[in-house]
Coordinates of C-alpha atoms in Angstrom, one line a residue:
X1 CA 17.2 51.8 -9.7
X2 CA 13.8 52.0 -7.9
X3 CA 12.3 49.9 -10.4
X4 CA 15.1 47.5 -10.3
X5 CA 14.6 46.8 -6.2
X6 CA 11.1 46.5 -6.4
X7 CA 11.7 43.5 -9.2
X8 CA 14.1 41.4 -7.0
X9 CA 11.9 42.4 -4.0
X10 CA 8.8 41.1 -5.5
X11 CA 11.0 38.0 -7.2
X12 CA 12.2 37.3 -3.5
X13 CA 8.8 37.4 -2.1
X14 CA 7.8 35.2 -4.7
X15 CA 10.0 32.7 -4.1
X16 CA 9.0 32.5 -0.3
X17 CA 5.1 32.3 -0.9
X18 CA 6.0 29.4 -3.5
X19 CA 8.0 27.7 -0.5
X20 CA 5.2 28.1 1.9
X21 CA 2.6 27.2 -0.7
X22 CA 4.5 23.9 -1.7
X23 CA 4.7 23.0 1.8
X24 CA 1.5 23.2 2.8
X25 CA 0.7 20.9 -0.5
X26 CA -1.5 18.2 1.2
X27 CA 0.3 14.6 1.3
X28 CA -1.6 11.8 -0.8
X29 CA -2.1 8.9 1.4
X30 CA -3.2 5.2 -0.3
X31 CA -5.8 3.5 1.3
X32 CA -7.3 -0.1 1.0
X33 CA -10.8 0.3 0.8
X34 CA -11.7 -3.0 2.2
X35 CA -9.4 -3.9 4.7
X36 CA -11.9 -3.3 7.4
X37 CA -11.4 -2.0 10.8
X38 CA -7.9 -0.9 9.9
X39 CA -8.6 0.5 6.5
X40 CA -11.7 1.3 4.5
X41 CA -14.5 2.9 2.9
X42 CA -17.2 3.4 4.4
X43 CA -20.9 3.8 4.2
X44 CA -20.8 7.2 3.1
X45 CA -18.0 6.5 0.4
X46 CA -15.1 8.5 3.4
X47 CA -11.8 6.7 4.0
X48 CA -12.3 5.2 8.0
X49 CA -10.8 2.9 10.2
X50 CA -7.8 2.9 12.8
X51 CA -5.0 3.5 10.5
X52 CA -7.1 6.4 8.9
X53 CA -7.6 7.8 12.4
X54 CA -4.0 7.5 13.0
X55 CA -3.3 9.9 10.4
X56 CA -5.8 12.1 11.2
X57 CA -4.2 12.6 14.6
X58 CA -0.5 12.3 13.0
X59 CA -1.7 15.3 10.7
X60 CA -3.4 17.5 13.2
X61 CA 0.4 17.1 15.6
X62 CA 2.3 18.2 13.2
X63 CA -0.3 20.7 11.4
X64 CA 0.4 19.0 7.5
X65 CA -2.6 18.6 5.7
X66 CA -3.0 15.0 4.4
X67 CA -6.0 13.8 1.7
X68 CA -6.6 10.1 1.6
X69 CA -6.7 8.4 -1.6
X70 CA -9.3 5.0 -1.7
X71 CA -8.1 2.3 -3.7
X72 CA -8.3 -1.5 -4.6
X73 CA -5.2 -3.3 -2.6
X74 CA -2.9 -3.8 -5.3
X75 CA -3.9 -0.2 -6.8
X76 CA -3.0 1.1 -3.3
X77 CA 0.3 0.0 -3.7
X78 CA 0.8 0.8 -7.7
X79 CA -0.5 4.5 -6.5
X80 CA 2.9 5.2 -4.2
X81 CA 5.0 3.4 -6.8
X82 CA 4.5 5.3 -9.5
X83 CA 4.0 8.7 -7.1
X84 CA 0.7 9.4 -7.4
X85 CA 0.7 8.8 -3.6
X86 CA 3.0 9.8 -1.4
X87 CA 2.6 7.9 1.5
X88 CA 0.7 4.0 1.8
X89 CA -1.9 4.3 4.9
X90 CA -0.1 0.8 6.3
X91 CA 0.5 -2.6 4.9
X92 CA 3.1 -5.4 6.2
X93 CA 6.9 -5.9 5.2
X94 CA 8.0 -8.3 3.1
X95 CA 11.1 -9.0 1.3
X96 CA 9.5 -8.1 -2.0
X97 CA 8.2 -5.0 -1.4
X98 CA 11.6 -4.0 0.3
X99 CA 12.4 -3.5 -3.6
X100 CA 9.8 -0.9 -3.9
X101 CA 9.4 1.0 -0.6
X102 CA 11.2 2.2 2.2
X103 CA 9.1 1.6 5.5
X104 CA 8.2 3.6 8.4
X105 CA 7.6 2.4 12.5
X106 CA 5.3 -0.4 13.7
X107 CA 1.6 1.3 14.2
X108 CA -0.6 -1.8 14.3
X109 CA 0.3 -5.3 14.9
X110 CA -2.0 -7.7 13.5
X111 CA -2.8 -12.1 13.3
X112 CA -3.3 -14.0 10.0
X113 CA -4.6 -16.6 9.6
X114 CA -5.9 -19.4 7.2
X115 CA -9.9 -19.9 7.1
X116 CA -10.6 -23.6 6.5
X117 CA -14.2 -24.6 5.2
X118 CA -16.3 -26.8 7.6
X119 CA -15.5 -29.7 5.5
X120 CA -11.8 -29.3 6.3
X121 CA -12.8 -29.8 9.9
X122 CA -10.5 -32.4 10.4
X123 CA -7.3 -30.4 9.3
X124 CA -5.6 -29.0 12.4
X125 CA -1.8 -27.9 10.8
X126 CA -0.9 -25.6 7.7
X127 CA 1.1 -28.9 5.9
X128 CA -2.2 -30.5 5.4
X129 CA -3.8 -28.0 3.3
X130 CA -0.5 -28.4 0.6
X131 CA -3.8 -30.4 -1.8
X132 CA -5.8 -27.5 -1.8
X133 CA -5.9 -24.1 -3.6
X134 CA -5.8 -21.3 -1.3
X135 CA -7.4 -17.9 -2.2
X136 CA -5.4 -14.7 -1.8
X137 CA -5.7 -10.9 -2.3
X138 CA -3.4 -9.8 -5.3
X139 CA -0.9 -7.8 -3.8
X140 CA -1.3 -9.2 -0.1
X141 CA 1.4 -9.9 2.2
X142 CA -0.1 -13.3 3.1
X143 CA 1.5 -15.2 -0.1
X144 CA 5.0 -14.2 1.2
X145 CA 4.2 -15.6 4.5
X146 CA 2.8 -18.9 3.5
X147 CA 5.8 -19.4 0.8
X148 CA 8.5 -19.2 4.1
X149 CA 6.3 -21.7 5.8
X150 CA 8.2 -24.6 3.5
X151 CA 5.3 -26.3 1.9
X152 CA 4.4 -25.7 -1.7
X153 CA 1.3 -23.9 -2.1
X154 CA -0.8 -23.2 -4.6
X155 CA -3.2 -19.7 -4.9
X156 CA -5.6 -17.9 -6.5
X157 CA -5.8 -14.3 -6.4
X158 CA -8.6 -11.9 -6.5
X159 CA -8.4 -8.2 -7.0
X160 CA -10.5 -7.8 -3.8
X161 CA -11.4 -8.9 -0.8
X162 CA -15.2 -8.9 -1.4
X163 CA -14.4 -11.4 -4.8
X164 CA -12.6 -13.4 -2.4
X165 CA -15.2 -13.8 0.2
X166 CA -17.6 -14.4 -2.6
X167 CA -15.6 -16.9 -4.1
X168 CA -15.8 -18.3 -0.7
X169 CA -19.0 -18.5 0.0
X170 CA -20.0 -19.7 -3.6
X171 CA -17.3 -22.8 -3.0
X172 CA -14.8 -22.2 -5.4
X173 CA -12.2 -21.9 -2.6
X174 CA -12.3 -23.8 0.5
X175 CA -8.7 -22.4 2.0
X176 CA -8.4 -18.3 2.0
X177 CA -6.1 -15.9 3.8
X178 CA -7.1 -12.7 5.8
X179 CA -6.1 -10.8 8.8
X180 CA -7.7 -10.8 12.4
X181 CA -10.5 -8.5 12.0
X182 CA -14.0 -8.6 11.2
X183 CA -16.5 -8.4 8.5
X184 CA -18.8 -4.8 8.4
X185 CA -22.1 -6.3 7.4
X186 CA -24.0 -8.7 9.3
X187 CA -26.0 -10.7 6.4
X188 CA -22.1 -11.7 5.0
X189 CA -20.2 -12.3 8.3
X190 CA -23.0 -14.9 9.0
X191 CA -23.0 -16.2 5.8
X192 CA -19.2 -16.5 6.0
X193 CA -18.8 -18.2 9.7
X194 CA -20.9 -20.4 9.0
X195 CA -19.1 -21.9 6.7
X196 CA -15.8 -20.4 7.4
X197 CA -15.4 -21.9 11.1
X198 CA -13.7 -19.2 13.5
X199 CA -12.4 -22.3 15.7
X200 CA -11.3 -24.0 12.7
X201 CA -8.6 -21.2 11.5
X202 CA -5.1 -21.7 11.3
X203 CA -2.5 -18.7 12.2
X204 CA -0.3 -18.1 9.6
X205 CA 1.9 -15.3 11.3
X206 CA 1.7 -12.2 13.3
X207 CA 2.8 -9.5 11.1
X208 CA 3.3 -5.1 11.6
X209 CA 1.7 -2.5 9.8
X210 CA 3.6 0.5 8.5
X211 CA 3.4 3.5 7.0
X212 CA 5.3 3.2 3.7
X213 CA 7.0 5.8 1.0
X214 CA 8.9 5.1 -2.3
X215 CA 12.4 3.5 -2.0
X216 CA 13.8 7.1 -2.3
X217 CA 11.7 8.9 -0.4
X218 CA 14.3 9.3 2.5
X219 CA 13.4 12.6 3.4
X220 CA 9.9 12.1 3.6
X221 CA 10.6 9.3 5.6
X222 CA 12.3 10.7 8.5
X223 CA 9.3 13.3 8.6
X224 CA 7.1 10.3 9.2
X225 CA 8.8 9.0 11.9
X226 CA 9.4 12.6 13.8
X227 CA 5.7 12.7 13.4
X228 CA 4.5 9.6 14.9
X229 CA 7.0 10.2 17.7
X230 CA 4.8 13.5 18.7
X231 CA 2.0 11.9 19.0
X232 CA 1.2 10.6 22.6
X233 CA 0.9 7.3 23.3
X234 CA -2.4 7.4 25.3
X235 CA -4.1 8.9 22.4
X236 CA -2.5 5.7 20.2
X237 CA -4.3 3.5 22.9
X238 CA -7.8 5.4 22.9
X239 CA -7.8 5.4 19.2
X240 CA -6.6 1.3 19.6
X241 CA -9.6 0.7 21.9
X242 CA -12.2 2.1 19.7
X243 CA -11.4 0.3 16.7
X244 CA -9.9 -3.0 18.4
X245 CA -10.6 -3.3 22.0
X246 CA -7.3 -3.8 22.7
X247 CA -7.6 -2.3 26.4
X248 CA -10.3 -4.4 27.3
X249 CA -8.4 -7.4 25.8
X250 CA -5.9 -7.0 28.8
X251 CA -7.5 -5.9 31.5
X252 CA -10.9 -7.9 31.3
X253 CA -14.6 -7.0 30.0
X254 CA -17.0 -6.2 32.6
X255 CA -20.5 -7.8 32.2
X256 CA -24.0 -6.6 34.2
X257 CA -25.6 -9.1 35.1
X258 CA -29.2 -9.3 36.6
X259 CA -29.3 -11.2 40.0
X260 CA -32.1 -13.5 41.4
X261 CA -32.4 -14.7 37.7
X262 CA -32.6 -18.6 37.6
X263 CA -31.5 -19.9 36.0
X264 CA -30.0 -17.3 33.4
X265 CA -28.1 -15.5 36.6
X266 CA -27.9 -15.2 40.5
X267 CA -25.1 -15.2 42.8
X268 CA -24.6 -18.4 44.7
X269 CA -24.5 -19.3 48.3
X270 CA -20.7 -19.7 47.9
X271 CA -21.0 -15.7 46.6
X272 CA -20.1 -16.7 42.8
X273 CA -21.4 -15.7 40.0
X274 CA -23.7 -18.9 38.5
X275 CA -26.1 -19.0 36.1
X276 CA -26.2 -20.4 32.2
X277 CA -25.2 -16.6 31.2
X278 CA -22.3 -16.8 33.3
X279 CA -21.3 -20.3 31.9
X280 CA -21.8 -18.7 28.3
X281 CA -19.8 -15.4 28.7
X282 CA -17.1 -17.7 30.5
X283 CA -16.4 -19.8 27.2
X284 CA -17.0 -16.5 24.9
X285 CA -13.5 -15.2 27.3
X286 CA -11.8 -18.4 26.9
X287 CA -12.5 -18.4 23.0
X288 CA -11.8 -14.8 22.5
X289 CA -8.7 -14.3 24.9
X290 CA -10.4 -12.1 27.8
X291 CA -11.0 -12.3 31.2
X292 CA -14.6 -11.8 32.1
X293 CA -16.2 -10.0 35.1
X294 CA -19.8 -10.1 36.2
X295 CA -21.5 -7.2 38.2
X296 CA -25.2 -7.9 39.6
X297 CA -27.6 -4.9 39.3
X298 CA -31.7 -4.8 39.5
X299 CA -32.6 -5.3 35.7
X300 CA -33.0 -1.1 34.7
X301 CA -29.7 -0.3 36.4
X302 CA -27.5 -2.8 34.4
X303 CA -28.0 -0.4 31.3
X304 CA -27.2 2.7 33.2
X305 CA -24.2 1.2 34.4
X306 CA -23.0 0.3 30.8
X307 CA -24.0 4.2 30.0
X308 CA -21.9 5.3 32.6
X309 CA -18.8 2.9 31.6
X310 CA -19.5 1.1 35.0
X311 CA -19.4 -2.0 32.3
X312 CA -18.7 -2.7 29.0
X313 CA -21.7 -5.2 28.3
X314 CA -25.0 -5.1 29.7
X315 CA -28.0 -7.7 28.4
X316 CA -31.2 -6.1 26.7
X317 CA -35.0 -7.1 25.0
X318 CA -35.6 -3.9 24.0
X319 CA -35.9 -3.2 20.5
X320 CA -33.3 -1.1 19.0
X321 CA -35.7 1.5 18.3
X322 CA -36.3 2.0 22.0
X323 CA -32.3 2.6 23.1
X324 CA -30.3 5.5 23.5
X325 CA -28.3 6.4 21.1
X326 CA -24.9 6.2 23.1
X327 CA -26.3 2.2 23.3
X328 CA -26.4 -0.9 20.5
X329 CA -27.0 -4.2 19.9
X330 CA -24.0 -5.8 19.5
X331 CA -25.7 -9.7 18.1
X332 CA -28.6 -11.8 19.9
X333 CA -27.7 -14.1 22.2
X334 CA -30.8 -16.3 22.3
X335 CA -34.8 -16.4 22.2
X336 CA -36.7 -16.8 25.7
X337 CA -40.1 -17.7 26.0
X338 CA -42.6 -16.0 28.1
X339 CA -45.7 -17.9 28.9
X340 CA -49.1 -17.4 31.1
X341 CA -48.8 -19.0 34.8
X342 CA -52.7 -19.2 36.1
X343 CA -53.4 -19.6 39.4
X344 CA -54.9 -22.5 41.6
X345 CA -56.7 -23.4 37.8
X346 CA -56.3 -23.8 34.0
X347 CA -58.1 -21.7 31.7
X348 CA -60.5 -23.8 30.1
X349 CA -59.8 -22.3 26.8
X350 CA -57.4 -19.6 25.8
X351 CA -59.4 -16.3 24.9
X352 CA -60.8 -17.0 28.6
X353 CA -57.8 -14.4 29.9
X354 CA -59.6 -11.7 27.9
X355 CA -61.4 -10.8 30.9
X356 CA -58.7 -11.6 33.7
X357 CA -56.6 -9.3 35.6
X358 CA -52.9 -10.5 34.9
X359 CA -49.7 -9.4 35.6
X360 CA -46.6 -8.6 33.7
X361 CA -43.0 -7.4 33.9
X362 CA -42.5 -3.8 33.3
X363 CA -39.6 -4.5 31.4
X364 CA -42.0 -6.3 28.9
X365 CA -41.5 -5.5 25.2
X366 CA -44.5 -7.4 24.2
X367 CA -47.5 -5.5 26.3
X368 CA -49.2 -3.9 23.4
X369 CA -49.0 -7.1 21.6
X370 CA -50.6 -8.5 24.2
X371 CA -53.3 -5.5 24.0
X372 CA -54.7 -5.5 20.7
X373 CA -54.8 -9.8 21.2
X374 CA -57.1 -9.6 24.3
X375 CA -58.8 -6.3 23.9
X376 CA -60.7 -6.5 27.5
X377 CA -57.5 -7.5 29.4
X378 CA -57.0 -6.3 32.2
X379 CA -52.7 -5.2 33.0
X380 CA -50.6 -4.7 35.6
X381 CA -47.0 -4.1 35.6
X382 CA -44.7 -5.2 38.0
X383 CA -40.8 -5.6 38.6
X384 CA -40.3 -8.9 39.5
X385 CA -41.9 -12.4 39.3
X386 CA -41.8 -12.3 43.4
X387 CA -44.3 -10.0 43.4
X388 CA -46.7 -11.0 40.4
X389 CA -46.8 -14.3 42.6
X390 CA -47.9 -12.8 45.6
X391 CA -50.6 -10.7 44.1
X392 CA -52.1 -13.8 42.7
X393 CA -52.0 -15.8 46.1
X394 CA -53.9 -12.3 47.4
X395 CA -55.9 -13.1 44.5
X396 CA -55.6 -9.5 42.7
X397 CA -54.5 -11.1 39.6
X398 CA -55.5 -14.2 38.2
X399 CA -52.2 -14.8 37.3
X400 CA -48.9 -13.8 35.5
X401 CA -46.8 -14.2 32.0
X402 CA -42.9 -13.7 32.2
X403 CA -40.2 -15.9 31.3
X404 CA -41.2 -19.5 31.5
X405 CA -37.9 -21.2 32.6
X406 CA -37.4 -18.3 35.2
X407 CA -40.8 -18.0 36.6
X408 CA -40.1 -21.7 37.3
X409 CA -37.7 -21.8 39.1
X410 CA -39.1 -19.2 41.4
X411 CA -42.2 -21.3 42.0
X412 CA -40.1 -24.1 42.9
X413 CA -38.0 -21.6 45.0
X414 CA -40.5 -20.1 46.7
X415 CA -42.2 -24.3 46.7
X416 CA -45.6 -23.2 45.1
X417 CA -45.0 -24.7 41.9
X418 CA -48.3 -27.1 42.4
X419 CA -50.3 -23.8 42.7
X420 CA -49.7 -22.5 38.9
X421 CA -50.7 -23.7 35.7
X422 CA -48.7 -22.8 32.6
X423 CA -50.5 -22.4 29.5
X424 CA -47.9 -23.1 26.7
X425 CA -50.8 -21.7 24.3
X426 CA -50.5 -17.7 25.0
X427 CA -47.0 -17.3 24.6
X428 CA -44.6 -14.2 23.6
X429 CA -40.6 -14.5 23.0
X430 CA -38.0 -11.8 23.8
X431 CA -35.0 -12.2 21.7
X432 CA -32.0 -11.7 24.6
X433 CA -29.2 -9.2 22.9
X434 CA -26.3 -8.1 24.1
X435 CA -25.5 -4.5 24.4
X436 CA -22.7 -2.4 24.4
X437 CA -21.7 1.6 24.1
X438 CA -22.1 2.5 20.0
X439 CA -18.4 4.2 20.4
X440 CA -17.1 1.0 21.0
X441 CA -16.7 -0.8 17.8
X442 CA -13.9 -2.8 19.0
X443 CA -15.6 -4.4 21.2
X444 CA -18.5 -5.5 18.7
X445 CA -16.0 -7.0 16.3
X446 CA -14.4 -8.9 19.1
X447 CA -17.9 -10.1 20.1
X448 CA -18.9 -10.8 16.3
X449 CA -15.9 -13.0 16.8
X450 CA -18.3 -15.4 17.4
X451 CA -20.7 -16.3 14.9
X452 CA -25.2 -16.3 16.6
X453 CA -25.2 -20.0 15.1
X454 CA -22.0 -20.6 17.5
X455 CA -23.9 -19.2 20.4
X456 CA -27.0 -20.9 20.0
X457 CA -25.2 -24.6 20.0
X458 CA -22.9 -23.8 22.7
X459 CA -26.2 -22.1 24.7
X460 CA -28.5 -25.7 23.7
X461 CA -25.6 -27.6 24.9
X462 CA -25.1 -26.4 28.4
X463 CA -28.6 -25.0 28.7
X464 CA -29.9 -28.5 30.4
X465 CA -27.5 -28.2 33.4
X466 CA -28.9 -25.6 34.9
X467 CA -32.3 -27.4 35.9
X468 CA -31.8 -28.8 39.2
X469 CA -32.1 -32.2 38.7
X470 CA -34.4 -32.5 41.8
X471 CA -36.5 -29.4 39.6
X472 CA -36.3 -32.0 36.7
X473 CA -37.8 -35.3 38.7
X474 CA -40.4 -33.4 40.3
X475 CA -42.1 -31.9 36.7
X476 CA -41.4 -35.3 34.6
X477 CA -45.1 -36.0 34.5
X478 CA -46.9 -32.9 35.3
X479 CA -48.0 -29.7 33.4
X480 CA -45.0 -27.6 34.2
X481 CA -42.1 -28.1 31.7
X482 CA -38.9 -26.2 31.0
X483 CA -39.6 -24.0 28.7
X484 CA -36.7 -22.7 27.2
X485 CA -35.8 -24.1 23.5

């Protein structure tokens, strides 16, 4: 009889650990491995992006392991078809899939769109790319979308999203569907606005992402939704911010500026912002959907400010070697030239500033540069052109390099403009980036947005208008020229 208790004891026992065991089996979640910021694989070969995140923080709510599984598209969704996943990351609804799968709540709402080729320019509405072949994910929602649009399309499809771009950028394709995001790696997102116009794409639709089980998965389901229902909704907006920016997107982005810096920035006499930076982070809003603020600091406080969250962008020359690490570049805005200003008279030729006394801006990335090319010069640092000017009128400098188009237009300010001569022949050039927190990768894919070849012909184009014109009539002719290109 003892025996006997003992067996259905331990049987019983048994039973319960299998239970407890089977429960704590970790859910297999698919994952696109290219459907960067949303879902992907990244760098070090680890499942990332907000919808990973998501489940991360879905997962440590409810205290149920979950493994991510990182797949091709159209492999992500074979894998929770034939159960080898449990659960899809996220992907759109569509009546074909409705066949297949069962789908949880909206956690992400996304924008597709059409990209056009800059030799379909011209073509402004969906109907007039019926002609041309337009290049697809296999598996994507995007052919769904396009078919209810009415016009009779035609596609090709690539197992991935990298074929497609390459197909893209090789020409095979001029027309190919993707969803609002961004591209992870510089050398291809330039290669691919360039010839993939960002103002020339065409919205297909604005479509949810949701988590997604087997049609008869019911139970599983439901567990899902309970799930995402614990999980606080200010925690759904930080993660949102840090891979989207979808908090600054409403409320505005906040941009240091430095003031008393003609003509890149100053604050006007009608106490408004001015300045061709202010003009260019005006049309980057209008383009990209956000208001923009500007804040005035002395140049080294901008930076703290943006290390503080005072701001959310803050302008830097530094190299990236020299920043903190909380701070990155997000892309270059534009080159500036800096150029030696001598006083009362020219150098006769250009190895004669060996042997001067000159002045420079502190915030100079270019001083030992400028050392091993005149080995005998003499340097001293200052913090603004103001004061590099006086010294040379009290004749303890011979003169001064900084930033040629700004250092004239505080000669002309200050009307000693006929008492410096520039010397276009010793000459440096800062390359202008913006910077932003590292944490904040939403806000560097909405600012890669916008392609550097974007920003340098909007920059050329406006540029000119901010050289008085009275500043304009009164060089034509001399030695001092604008000396921005």
């Amino acid at each position: 009889m003892k025996s006997y208790l003992l067996t259905v004891f331990y049987i019983f026992f048994s039973f319960l650990s299998f239970n407890v065991n089977s429960e704590e089996t970790p859910l297999t979640i698919a994952v696109s491995a290219e459907s960067f910021p949303y879902q992907y694989k990244s760098e070090q070969g680890n499942p990332n992006g907000l919808l990973i995140d998501l489940w991360k923080e879905w997962s440590k709510v409810n205290n149920r392991k979950v493994e991510f599984k990182l797949l091709k598209w159209q492999p992500s969704l074979d894998a929770v078809k034939d159960g080898t996943a449990d659960i899809h990351a996220g992907m759109a609804m569509t009546e074909e899939r409705k066949s297949d799968f069962i789908f949880g709540p909206k956690i992400v709402n996304v924008t597709t769109h059409l990209y056009l080729h800059q030799s379909l320019a011209n073509k402004n509405k969906i109907e007039q790319l019926a002609p041309y072949q337009i290049g697809i994910v296999k598996g994507s929602a995007h052919k769904g979308k396009l078919d209810g649009v009415g016009v009779k399309f035609s596609y090709k499809e690539f197992l991935s999203r990298s074929d497609l771009l390459n197909a893209a950028i090789k020409g095979e394709i001029l027309v190919f569907a993707g969803m609002e995001g961004f591209l992870r790696k510089r050398e291809r997102e330039e290669n691919v606005t360039s010839l993939y116009p960002l103002e020339s794409r065409l919205v297909i639709s604005e479509v949810n992402l949701h988590p997604v089980v087997r049609a008869n998965n019911v139970k599983l389901l439901q567990k899902i939704k309970n799930g995402f229902n614990r999980i606080p909704n200010t925690r759904i907006e930080q993660l949102q911010q840090h891979w989207l920016g979808n908090e600054s997107r409403a409320s505005g982005i906040s941009i240091a500026l430095v003031k008393d810096n003609n003509p890149y920035s100053d604050i006007g006499a009608d106490g408004l912002p001015h300045g061709m930076l202010v003009d260019m982070w005006r049309s980057w809003g209008q383009k990209v959907g956000k208001d923009v603020n500007f804040i005035f600091f002395d140049a080294p406080d901008g930076r703290e400010a943006l290390q503080n969250g005072q701001v959310e962008i803050a302008l830097s020359n530094t190299s990236s070697d020299e920043l903190p690490e909380s701070l990155m570049h997000s892309w270059r805005l534009f080159n500036v030239k800096h150029r030696f200003f001598a006083y009362k008279k020219p150098l006769k030729k250009m190895q004669d500033i060996n042997n001067l006394s000159v002045g420079v801006l502190s915030t100079s990335n270019y001083l030992e540069i400028i050392k091993r090319q005149f080995p005998k010069i003499t340097i001293t640092e200052f913090n603004s052109i103001q004061e590099m000017i006086q010294s040379s009128e009290n004749n303890e400098i011979r003169g001064f390099i900084a930033p040629a188009a700004w250092a004239q237009h505080q000669l002309l300010k200050l009307k000693v403009w006929a008492d410096f001569f520039q010397e276009p022949n010793i000459e440096y050039v800062d390359a202008v980036h913006s910077l932003i927190q590292e944490k904040n990768i939403g806000l560097k894919g909405t600012s890669d947005l916008e392609s550097t070849n974007q920003y340098f012909k909007f920059f050329c184009h406006t540029c000119k208008g901010w050289y008085p014109v009275t500043f304009i009539e009164k060089l034509k002719g001399t030695r001092l020229q604008p000396a921005l290109e």
